[in-house]
Coordinates of C-alpha atoms and ligand atoms in Angstrom, one line a residue:
M1 CA -50.7 109.5 66.5
L2 CA -54.5 109.2 67.0
L3 CA -55.7 111.3 63.6
I4 CA -53.7 108.9 61.9
Q5 CA -54.6 106.0 63.4
V6 CA -58.3 107.8 62.8
A7 CA -57.2 108.1 59.4
A8 CA -55.7 104.9 58.4
F9 CA -58.5 102.6 59.6
W10 CA -61.3 105.1 57.6
M11 CA -59.1 104.2 54.9
V12 CA -59.3 100.7 55.2
I13 CA -63.3 101.0 56.2
A14 CA -64.5 103.2 54.1
P15 CA -63.8 101.5 50.6
A16 CA -65.1 98.4 51.6
Q17 CA -68.1 99.8 53.5
T18 CA -69.2 101.9 49.6
K19 CA -68.1 98.6 47.9
R20 CA -71.0 96.7 50.0
V21 CA -73.8 99.4 49.7
N22 CA -73.4 99.8 45.9
Q23 CA -72.1 96.5 44.5
P24 CA -74.5 93.4 43.9
P25 CA -73.4 90.5 46.4
V26 CA -72.3 87.3 45.1
I27 CA -75.2 84.7 45.3
P28 CA -74.8 81.2 47.2
K29 CA -75.7 78.2 45.8
T30 CA -78.6 76.8 47.8
W31 CA -79.1 73.7 46.6
D32 CA -75.5 71.8 46.7
D33 CA -75.6 68.0 47.2
K34 CA -73.0 67.4 50.1
A35 CA -74.2 70.1 51.9
M36 CA -78.1 69.7 52.1
N37 CA -77.3 65.6 54.0
T38 CA -74.8 67.2 56.0
L39 CA -77.7 70.4 56.9
E40 CA -79.2 68.9 59.4
I41 CA -78.1 67.5 62.7
P42 CA -79.3 62.7 62.5
L43 CA -83.0 61.9 64.2
A44 CA -82.9 60.9 67.8
N45 CA -83.2 57.9 65.7
P46 CA -81.1 58.3 63.0
V47 CA -83.0 55.5 60.3
G48 CA -85.1 58.5 60.0
S49 CA -82.6 61.1 59.0
P50 CA -83.8 62.8 55.9
K51 CA -81.8 62.5 52.7
A52 CA -82.3 65.3 50.5
V53 CA -83.0 65.0 46.4
P54 CA -80.5 65.7 44.2
A55 CA -79.2 69.2 43.5
A56 CA -80.3 68.2 39.5
Y57 CA -83.7 67.6 40.9
Y58 CA -84.5 70.4 42.9
Y59 CA -82.9 73.1 40.2
Q60 CA -85.4 71.7 37.5
I61 CA -88.4 72.4 39.7
P62 CA -90.2 75.9 38.5
L63 CA -90.0 78.9 39.6
R64 CA -92.7 80.5 41.4
P65 CA -93.2 83.4 40.1
I66 CA -94.4 85.9 43.2
Y67 CA -97.4 88.0 41.9
K68 CA -99.0 91.9 43.1
Q69 CA -100.9 90.8 46.3
Y70 CA -103.8 92.3 47.9
P71 CA -105.3 92.8 51.1
V72 CA -108.1 90.4 52.9
Y73 CA -110.4 93.1 55.8
A74 CA -111.9 91.4 57.9
P75 CA -115.7 91.3 56.8
D76 CA -117.1 94.4 58.1
R77 CA -114.1 96.6 57.6
E78 CA -114.2 95.7 53.6
P79 CA -114.5 99.0 51.4
A80 CA -117.8 98.9 49.1
G81 CA -117.2 97.4 45.8
Y82 CA -113.6 95.7 46.8
M83 CA -113.7 92.2 45.6
D84 CA -115.1 93.7 41.7
R85 CA -112.2 95.8 41.4
L86 CA -110.0 92.8 42.0
K87 CA -111.8 91.0 39.4
Q88 CA -110.9 93.7 37.2
L89 CA -107.7 93.9 37.4
E90 CA -104.6 92.1 35.4
P91 CA -102.8 90.1 37.1
I92 CA -98.8 91.9 38.0
I93 CA -95.8 89.5 38.7
L94 CA -93.0 91.8 40.3
W95 CA -90.3 88.8 40.1
D96 CA -90.5 86.0 38.2
G97 CA -86.9 84.8 39.8
G98 CA -85.5 85.4 35.9
V99 CA -85.4 88.3 33.9
R100 CA -88.4 89.8 35.2
H101 CA -87.1 91.7 39.1
P102 CA -87.2 93.9 41.1
K103 CA -84.3 96.7 41.2
L104 CA -81.6 94.6 42.5
D105 CA -78.2 96.6 42.5
T106 CA -77.0 97.1 45.9
E107 CA -76.8 94.7 49.2
E108 CA -79.9 97.9 50.2
D109 CA -82.3 96.4 47.0
F110 CA -81.3 93.0 47.7
V111 CA -83.3 93.9 51.6
K112 CA -86.2 95.9 50.1
A113 CA -86.7 92.5 47.7
G114 CA -86.7 90.3 50.4
S115 CA -90.2 91.7 52.3
L116 CA -91.7 90.7 48.1
V117 CA -90.5 86.8 49.2
F118 CA -91.3 86.7 53.1
E119 CA -95.2 87.9 51.7
A120 CA -95.2 85.8 49.3
S121 CA -98.2 83.5 48.9
V122 CA -97.2 79.4 48.2
F123 CA -100.4 77.6 47.8
F124 CA -103.9 79.6 46.4
N125 CA -107.0 78.9 47.0
G126 CA -107.5 75.7 47.6
D127 CA -104.9 74.1 45.6
V128 CA -103.1 72.4 48.7
G129 CA -106.2 70.3 49.3
P130 CA -109.0 71.6 52.3
V131 CA -106.2 73.8 54.2
F132 CA -107.7 77.3 54.1
N133 CA -110.2 78.4 50.8
L134 CA -111.2 81.7 49.4
S135 CA -114.5 80.8 51.1
D136 CA -113.2 80.6 54.8
V137 CA -112.7 84.4 53.9
R138 CA -115.6 84.9 53.1
N139 CA -117.6 83.3 56.0
K140 CA -118.4 85.3 59.0
T141 CA -118.9 82.6 61.3
W142 CA -115.2 81.1 59.4
W143 CA -113.7 84.3 61.5
R144 CA -116.3 84.6 64.5
K145 CA -115.2 81.1 65.4
S146 CA -111.5 81.3 64.7
G147 CA -111.3 85.1 66.6
M148 CA -108.8 85.7 63.8
P149 CA -107.7 89.6 64.7
V150 CA -107.6 92.3 62.3
N151 CA -105.1 95.3 62.6
S152 CA -106.3 99.0 63.2
K153 CA -107.2 98.7 59.8
G154 CA -109.4 96.2 59.8
I155 CA -106.8 93.8 57.6
M156 CA -105.9 90.1 58.7
P157 CA -102.0 90.2 57.1
F158 CA -101.7 86.1 57.5
M159 CA -103.2 85.8 53.7
F160 CA -103.6 87.8 50.8
Y161 CA -105.6 88.1 48.1
V162 CA -104.2 87.2 44.6
V163 CA -105.1 87.8 41.0
R164 CA -102.9 85.3 38.6
E165 CA -105.4 85.4 36.0
K166 CA -108.1 88.6 35.3
G167 CA -111.5 87.5 36.7
K168 CA -110.6 85.3 39.2
V169 CA -109.1 86.6 42.9
E170 CA -107.7 83.5 44.8
L171 CA -106.8 83.4 48.6
G172 CA -103.1 83.1 49.0
T173 CA -101.5 81.6 52.2
F174 CA -98.0 79.6 53.7
S175 CA -95.9 83.0 52.9
C176 CA -93.8 83.7 55.4
A177 CA -95.9 86.7 56.5
M178 CA -98.6 83.9 57.6
C179 CA -96.8 82.2 60.7
H180 CA -94.7 85.0 61.1
T181 CA -96.3 88.5 61.4
R182 CA -97.9 89.5 64.8
I183 CA -100.7 92.0 65.7
M184 CA -99.6 93.6 69.1
S185 CA -102.6 94.7 71.2
D186 CA -102.5 98.6 69.2
G187 CA -103.0 96.9 65.8
K188 CA -99.4 97.3 65.1
V189 CA -98.3 94.9 62.7
V190 CA -94.7 93.4 63.0
N191 CA -93.2 91.5 60.6
G192 CA -90.9 88.8 61.6
A193 CA -92.3 88.5 65.5
Q194 CA -93.8 85.6 66.8
G195 CA -97.0 84.9 64.9
N196 CA -100.6 84.8 66.5
I197 CA -102.2 83.8 63.4
P198 CA -105.3 81.8 65.3
F199 CA -104.0 79.0 63.1
G200 CA -104.9 75.6 64.8
A201 CA -108.4 77.5 65.5
A202 CA -109.0 78.3 61.9
L203 CA -108.2 75.2 60.7
A204 CA -110.8 73.7 62.8
Q205 CA -113.6 76.1 60.8
S206 CA -111.8 74.7 57.8
S207 CA -112.7 71.8 55.4
P208 CA -111.4 68.4 56.8
V209 CA -107.7 67.3 56.1
P210 CA -107.5 64.3 54.3
P211 CA -105.5 61.6 55.5
P212 CA -102.8 61.2 53.2
L213 CA -101.8 65.6 53.7
N214 CA -102.0 64.6 57.9
R215 CA -99.6 61.5 57.1
A216 CA -97.3 63.3 55.0
L217 CA -96.9 66.0 57.4
Y218 CA -97.0 64.0 60.4
S219 CA -96.3 60.7 60.4
V220 CA -92.9 58.7 61.6
P221 CA -93.2 55.1 60.5
W222 CA -90.0 54.1 62.0
L223 CA -91.6 54.4 65.4
H224 CA -94.6 51.9 66.6
P225 CA -96.9 52.6 66.9
D226 CA -97.1 55.3 64.1
P227 CA -97.9 58.3 66.1
I228 CA -100.2 59.6 63.4
E229 CA -102.0 56.2 63.7
E230 CA -103.6 58.0 67.2
V231 CA -105.0 61.3 64.6
V232 CA -105.8 59.1 61.5
T233 CA -108.5 56.9 63.3
M234 CA -110.4 60.0 64.8
N235 CA -113.4 61.2 63.8
D236 CA -113.6 64.7 61.8
R237 CA -114.9 66.4 65.0
E238 CA -112.4 64.8 67.1
Q239 CA -109.4 66.1 65.2
R240 CA -110.8 70.1 65.0
Q241 CA -111.1 69.7 68.3
L242 CA -107.2 68.8 68.4
S243 CA -106.8 71.7 66.0
A244 CA -108.5 74.3 68.3
A245 CA -106.6 73.3 71.0
I246 CA -103.4 74.7 69.6
P247 CA -103.2 78.3 70.3
A248 CA -102.0 81.7 68.6
G249 CA -98.5 81.5 68.6
V250 CA -97.9 77.3 68.2
N251 CA -98.5 75.7 65.0
A252 CA -98.8 71.9 64.3
R253 CA -96.4 72.7 62.0
H254 CA -95.1 69.8 59.3
R255 CA -92.8 66.9 61.3
T256 CA -93.8 68.0 63.9
S257 CA -97.6 66.1 65.3
L258 CA -100.8 67.5 66.6
V259 CA -99.9 66.2 69.9
N260 CA -96.7 68.2 69.9
P261 CA -96.6 71.1 68.3
V262 CA -94.4 73.8 68.6
Q263 CA -94.2 77.4 69.4
I264 CA -93.2 79.8 67.0
P265 CA -90.4 81.5 67.5
D266 CA -89.7 85.1 66.8
L267 CA -87.8 85.7 63.8
I268 CA -86.0 89.2 64.9
G269 CA -82.6 88.6 66.0
V270 CA -82.3 85.2 63.9
K271 CA -78.8 86.0 62.6
Q272 CA -77.6 85.6 66.1
R273 CA -78.6 81.8 66.2
R274 CA -76.5 79.0 65.6
Y275 CA -79.3 76.6 65.8
L276 CA -82.4 77.2 64.0
D277 CA -85.6 75.0 65.7
R278 CA -86.2 74.6 69.1
T279 CA -85.0 70.8 68.7
G280 CA -81.6 72.6 67.2
L281 CA -82.1 70.8 63.9
Q282 CA -80.7 72.8 61.9
P283 CA -76.8 74.5 62.3
Q284 CA -77.0 78.2 60.6
N285 CA -72.9 79.4 60.1
A286 CA -73.7 81.0 57.3
P287 CA -76.6 83.0 55.5
V288 CA -76.3 80.5 52.8
D289 CA -78.0 78.1 56.1
F290 CA -81.3 80.0 56.3
M291 CA -81.4 80.0 52.6
R292 CA -81.2 76.5 52.5
Y293 CA -83.5 76.1 55.7
V294 CA -86.0 78.0 53.9
A295 CA -85.4 75.9 50.7
M296 CA -86.3 72.8 52.8
N297 CA -89.2 74.1 54.8
Q298 CA -90.9 75.2 52.0
G299 CA -91.3 72.2 50.4
G300 CA -87.5 70.4 50.4
D301 CA -88.0 68.4 52.8
S302 CA -91.5 66.9 51.8
L303 CA -89.4 65.4 48.9
S304 CA -86.8 63.6 51.1
S305 CA -86.9 60.5 52.3
F306 CA -86.9 59.8 55.5
G307 CA -85.2 56.3 55.7
G308 CA -87.4 55.4 52.9
F309 CA -91.0 57.4 53.9
V310 CA -91.5 60.7 51.1
P311 CA -93.9 62.8 52.5
V312 CA -94.8 63.6 48.8
G313 CA -93.7 60.5 47.4
L314 CA -96.1 58.7 44.8
N315 CA -97.0 55.8 47.6
F316 CA -95.0 57.9 49.9
K317 CA -92.2 56.3 48.3
T318 CA -90.9 57.8 45.0
P319 CA -90.7 61.5 44.5
P320 CA -92.4 63.1 42.2
D321 CA -92.2 64.3 38.7
P322 CA -90.1 67.7 39.4
T323 CA -92.0 69.8 37.3
D324 CA -96.1 68.3 38.7
S325 CA -96.4 71.8 40.2
I326 CA -99.3 70.3 41.9
T327 CA -98.1 68.2 44.2
V328 CA -94.0 70.0 44.4
G329 CA -95.2 73.5 44.3
G330 CA -92.0 75.6 43.6
R331 CA -89.0 76.9 44.5
Y332 CA -87.7 80.3 45.0
S333 CA -84.5 81.4 42.7
D334 CA -81.3 81.8 44.8
E335 CA -81.4 85.1 44.6
E336 CA -84.8 85.5 45.9
L337 CA -83.7 83.0 48.8
Y338 CA -81.1 85.4 49.0
A339 CA -83.1 88.6 49.5
L340 CA -85.0 86.7 52.0
T341 CA -82.3 86.1 54.4
Q342 CA -81.0 89.7 54.0
Y343 CA -85.0 91.1 55.0
V344 CA -85.3 89.0 57.5
Y345 CA -82.0 89.6 59.2
S346 CA -82.3 93.3 58.7
L347 CA -85.6 93.2 61.0
K348 CA -85.8 95.3 63.9
P349 CA -87.8 94.8 67.6
P350 CA -90.4 97.2 68.4
P351 CA -89.7 99.5 71.1
N352 CA -89.7 98.0 74.6
P353 CA -92.2 99.9 76.5
N354 CA -91.1 98.6 79.8
K355 CA -88.5 100.2 81.0
P356 CA -85.7 99.7 83.8
S357 CA -86.8 100.3 87.2
R358 CA -85.7 99.3 90.9
L359 CA -87.8 95.5 90.2
T360 CA -86.0 94.9 86.8
L361 CA -83.1 95.3 88.5
R362 CA -83.4 93.4 91.1
G363 CA -84.3 90.8 88.8
K364 CA -81.6 91.4 86.9
Q365 CA -79.7 90.1 89.9
L366 CA -81.8 87.0 90.7
F367 CA -81.6 86.7 87.0
V368 CA -77.4 86.4 87.8
S369 CA -77.7 84.5 91.2
E370 CA -80.6 81.9 90.0
G371 CA -77.8 80.7 87.2
C372 CA -79.6 81.9 84.7
A373 CA -77.0 83.3 82.9
R374 CA -75.0 80.4 82.7
C375 CA -77.8 79.3 79.4
H376 CA -79.5 82.1 79.0
S377 CA -76.4 84.5 78.1
L378 CA -75.2 87.8 76.6
P379 CA -75.8 89.3 74.1
S380 CA -78.9 87.3 73.1
Y381 CA -79.6 85.8 76.1
S382 CA -78.7 82.4 74.8
N383 CA -75.7 80.2 75.1
N384 CA -76.8 79.2 71.7
R385 CA -75.8 75.2 73.0
L386 CA -77.9 72.4 72.7
T387 CA -79.3 70.2 75.7
P388 CA -80.0 66.7 76.0
T389 CA -84.1 65.7 76.4
V390 CA -84.3 63.4 79.0
G391 CA -83.9 60.0 78.0
F392 CA -81.9 60.6 74.9
D393 CA -78.0 58.9 75.0
V394 CA -75.7 61.6 72.8
P395 CA -74.3 59.6 70.5
S396 CA -70.3 60.1 71.1
D397 CA -69.6 61.9 68.2
H398 CA -71.6 64.7 68.5
R399 CA -70.0 66.0 71.6
F400 CA -67.6 66.7 69.0
K401 CA -69.9 67.5 66.0
Y402 CA -72.2 70.2 68.0
D403 CA -72.3 72.3 71.0
I404 CA -74.1 69.8 73.8
M405 CA -74.2 70.7 77.7
K406 CA -74.2 68.2 79.7
T407 CA -77.1 69.3 81.3
S408 CA -80.9 67.9 80.7
V409 CA -83.9 70.3 81.9
G410 CA -86.3 68.2 82.1
T411 CA -89.2 69.4 79.5
D412 CA -91.3 66.7 77.9
S413 CA -89.1 65.0 75.2
G414 CA -92.4 64.3 72.4
L415 CA -91.8 67.2 70.1
T416 CA -87.7 65.9 70.1
M417 CA -88.2 62.4 70.6
K418 CA -91.8 61.9 68.4
T419 CA -91.0 63.9 65.8
R420 CA -89.4 64.0 61.9
R421 CA -87.7 67.4 63.3
G422 CA -87.0 65.5 66.7
T423 CA -82.9 65.1 67.3
G424 CA -83.4 64.0 70.8
Y425 CA -82.3 68.2 71.9
Y426 CA -83.8 71.3 72.6
K427 CA -81.4 74.5 71.9
V428 CA -81.3 77.0 74.7
P429 CA -84.2 79.8 73.1
S430 CA -83.3 83.5 73.5
L431 CA -85.0 85.7 75.6
R432 CA -85.0 88.4 73.4
G433 CA -88.4 90.3 73.1
L434 CA -90.0 87.5 75.5
W435 CA -92.3 90.8 76.0
Y436 CA -94.5 90.8 73.5
R437 CA -94.1 86.7 72.9
S438 CA -96.7 84.0 74.1
M439 CA -97.1 80.8 74.7
F440 CA -93.5 79.6 76.5
G441 CA -91.9 75.9 76.5
H442 CA -91.2 75.0 73.4
S443 CA -95.1 73.2 72.6
G444 CA -96.4 76.2 74.1
W445 CA -98.3 74.9 77.0
C446 CA -97.7 78.4 79.1
A447 CA -99.8 81.4 77.5
N448 CA -97.9 83.7 79.7
L449 CA -94.5 84.2 81.9
E450 CA -96.2 84.1 84.9
D451 CA -97.5 80.7 84.5
W452 CA -94.2 79.6 83.0
F453 CA -92.7 80.7 86.5
D454 CA -96.1 79.6 88.8
P455 CA -94.5 76.6 90.2
R456 CA -98.2 74.8 90.4
R457 CA -97.9 73.8 86.6
L458 CA -95.2 71.2 87.7
E459 CA -98.7 69.2 89.6
P460 CA -100.3 66.6 88.7
D461 CA -103.5 68.3 88.4
Y462 CA -102.4 70.9 86.2
V463 CA -104.2 72.4 83.3
P464 CA -102.6 74.2 80.9
T465 CA -103.0 77.8 79.6
G466 CA -101.6 77.7 76.7
F467 CA -101.4 74.6 74.5
R468 CA -103.8 71.6 75.6
P469 CA -102.2 68.2 74.7
N470 CA -105.4 66.4 76.7
G471 CA -108.1 69.2 76.0
N472 CA -109.0 70.5 79.3
K473 CA -107.5 66.9 81.4
P474 CA -104.9 67.8 83.7
F475 CA -101.4 67.8 82.1
P476 CA -98.2 69.1 84.6
V477 CA -95.7 71.0 81.9
L478 CA -92.5 69.2 83.9
G479 CA -89.1 70.3 83.7
H480 CA -87.2 73.7 83.8
A481 CA -88.0 74.8 87.5
Y482 CA -85.4 77.2 87.7
G483 CA -87.0 80.5 89.2
L484 CA -89.8 78.0 90.3
D485 CA -88.8 78.6 93.8
L486 CA -88.4 81.9 94.3
S487 CA -90.6 84.5 96.3
A488 CA -94.2 85.3 95.0
D489 CA -92.1 89.3 95.0
D490 CA -88.6 87.8 94.2
R491 CA -90.5 85.9 90.9
K492 CA -92.5 89.3 90.2
A493 CA -88.9 91.0 89.7
L494 CA -87.8 88.4 88.1
I495 CA -90.3 88.5 85.5
S496 CA -90.5 92.4 84.8
F497 CA -86.4 92.3 84.1
L498 CA -87.3 89.3 81.6
K499 CA -90.0 91.5 79.7
T500 CA -87.3 94.6 79.0
L501 CA -85.0 92.3 77.1
Ligands
LIG624 C1 -97.6 77.2 58.4 C2 -96.5 78.1 59.5 C3 -95.3 78.4 59.3 C4 -94.8 79.5 57.9 C5 -95.6 79.8 56.6 C6 -92.9 79.8 57.8 N1 -93.2 79.5 59.3 FE1 -91.3 79.5 59.2 N2 -91.7 78.7 61.0 C7 -92.9 77.9 61.9 C8 -93.0 77.5 63.3 C9 -93.6 77.0 63.5 C10 -91.4 77.1 63.2 C11 -91.0 76.3 64.9 C12 -90.1 75.5 63.9 C13 -89.0 74.9 65.2 O1 -88.9 74.9 66.0 O2 -89.2 73.5 65.4 C14 -90.8 78.4 62.0 C15 -88.8 77.8 62.7 C16 -89.1 78.9 61.7 C17 -87.6 79.1 61.7 C18 -86.3 78.7 62.2 C19 -86.0 80.2 63.8 C20 -85.6 79.8 64.5 O3 -84.8 80.8 65.2 O4 -85.4 78.3 65.5 C21 -86.8 80.1 60.5 C22 -85.4 80.9 60.0 C23 -88.3 80.4 59.7 N3 -89.4 79.4 60.2 C24 -88.1 81.0 58.6 C25 -89.2 81.0 57.5 C26 -89.4 81.8 56.3 C27 -88.0 82.1 56.0 C28 -90.8 81.7 56.1 C29 -91.6 81.8 54.8 C30 -90.0 80.9 53.8 C31 -91.7 80.8 57.0 N4 -90.6 80.2 58.3 C32 -92.6 79.7 56.8 C33 -94.3 78.5 61.2 C34 -93.6 78.8 59.6
LIG625 C1 -79.2 74.6 82.0 C2 -79.7 75.7 80.8 C3 -80.9 76.7 81.5 C4 -80.9 77.3 83.0 C5 -79.7 77.5 84.1 C6 -82.6 78.2 82.7 N1 -82.0 77.9 81.1 FE1 -84.6 79.0 80.7 N2 -84.3 77.4 79.2 C7 -83.6 76.6 78.5 C8 -83.7 76.1 77.6 C9 -83.3 74.5 76.9 C10 -85.0 76.3 77.3 C11 -86.1 75.3 76.6 C12 -87.0 74.6 76.8 C13 -87.8 73.5 76.0 O1 -87.4 73.8 74.8 O2 -88.2 72.4 76.7 C14 -85.5 77.2 78.1 C15 -86.8 77.8 78.7 C16 -86.7 79.6 79.0 C17 -88.5 79.8 79.0 C18 -89.4 79.6 78.1 C19 -89.1 80.2 76.4 C20 -89.7 79.4 75.3 O3 -89.7 80.6 74.6 O4 -90.6 78.8 75.5 C21 -87.9 81.4 79.7 C22 -88.5 82.3 80.0 C23 -86.2 80.9 80.5 N3 -85.6 79.8 79.6 C24 -86.2 82.2 81.4 C25 -85.5 81.3 82.0 C26 -84.8 82.0 83.4 C27 -85.3 82.9 83.9 C28 -83.8 81.4 84.1 C29 -83.7 81.4 85.4 C30 -84.0 81.4 86.5 C31 -83.6 79.9 83.3 N4 -84.0 80.0 82.4 C32 -82.6 79.2 83.3 C33 -82.0 76.3 79.8 C34 -81.4 76.6 80.3

């Protein structure tokens, strides 16, 4: 009887599996007008909630060709004659989004091809303006002062050399790999892990960011005063200091701010997350939502109207011509976005060296007895719910639409109340992979878990060990007091358990 059941089970499952591996997938449409305008949770002040450009506009944006790229070495590790050899090379397009593409016959081909999109540079040399140039990576002082790490081969895996025209070598930047690649302490590189490029320190060594770009990235025009005013009125030296205060693992990404930057998430395991971003900005119910997230974040949302403010619009008002490649940049085809999604979903964490022991077992018991599992529940150690920040009145319809807890964990409200990613919520983050991550709390104030669970962080004279919003001046890291009243021994046990996840 059992044998028959097993045989019947295989008859059902086997053809399905063969089909899944050997046939090309059905590619969902990324930019659908209705979906794009209901994609995100409304902002804390809904007047600023973005209205996306229409699909007719989006699909006129030219596709970005994906070129073959070459590694960037630390100055003393570069092979002799390397740049001269690159100058002899013909440009090679690996994927133009259309007829020229890597093998795409099966789901597995898509996963493989997705790694090309993950590493593909979006900006070249200095064409976004001043954010990282070829001259930076050719400059020893830039390397030294930014503390830029390299892997065991002397390669910096965050940026690439690109040949788009024979004889001209450019620096390619702003690929997913730039912020979502981690060099581990043994020099191994883990794609998709929380990135550890010292972005802020490197930027502080590059050319100044012009005020219109800063405004496009960070302005919140419906707030009075607009938080960007504080930044654009600073002199160059003050702006560089602010940028350098943002440590590796944290980023003042567009729609956040230099005073409310955000911890870079680990993308390994992202498929299990029901909300993307620390503020829970975008629900993720299907792979197409990931594709839409990327389309938005790689240029799409800068064309949206945030209550009349269009970040890259003419006079911050009207979206530019979709074919204006300097301002709009480009887009990926739906196939490329699908491949990227499957690639990121396929990423696995590195092997965890922290094995269970008597200490971690005690930590596990404390995790349960302290009530951590109420929010950080299995399998991903997140219940995938949102918590309202202090002082945010949850609109009544939100309780039906989103998965919101009653409890507020009481952390700083700046990121979710004063930025264009701010929804009024913070999601319960996953605790998987804590052992290789750093910079805890949504703006990364605590460099490691020991500091996150140090009760002294609540004191008014505390100076954060990660991101320091006030320079070297004190800044108590408030909220999420769970586990802070444990004895030193119990805290050690709890942390050792957390490092096994
Ligand atoms: C300039 C740095 C940077 C680049 C480039 C970048 N990201 Fe991110 N990414 C971030 C930061 C910072 C966050 C956190 C945003 C937040 O929480 O509000 C983030 C968040 C995400 C999230 C949400 C995950 C979660 O659990 O909340 C996804 C998915 C993601 N990025 C994918 C990508 C992909 C795919 C690419 C390339 C197409 C990319 N990112 C390029 C910095 C970057
Ligand atoms: C009521 C829900 C809740 C409880 C209970 C809770 N947490 Fe959290 N936890 C959160 C939220 C929400 C955040 C993110 C806060 C933020 O972004 O400001 C968080 C953040 C964290 C972080 C930092 C992760 C990161 O990436 O920044 C760790 C570590 C953590 N919690 C561990 C624990 C442990 C251990 C316990 C029990 C001692 C616990 N939490 C209890 C909701 C909770």
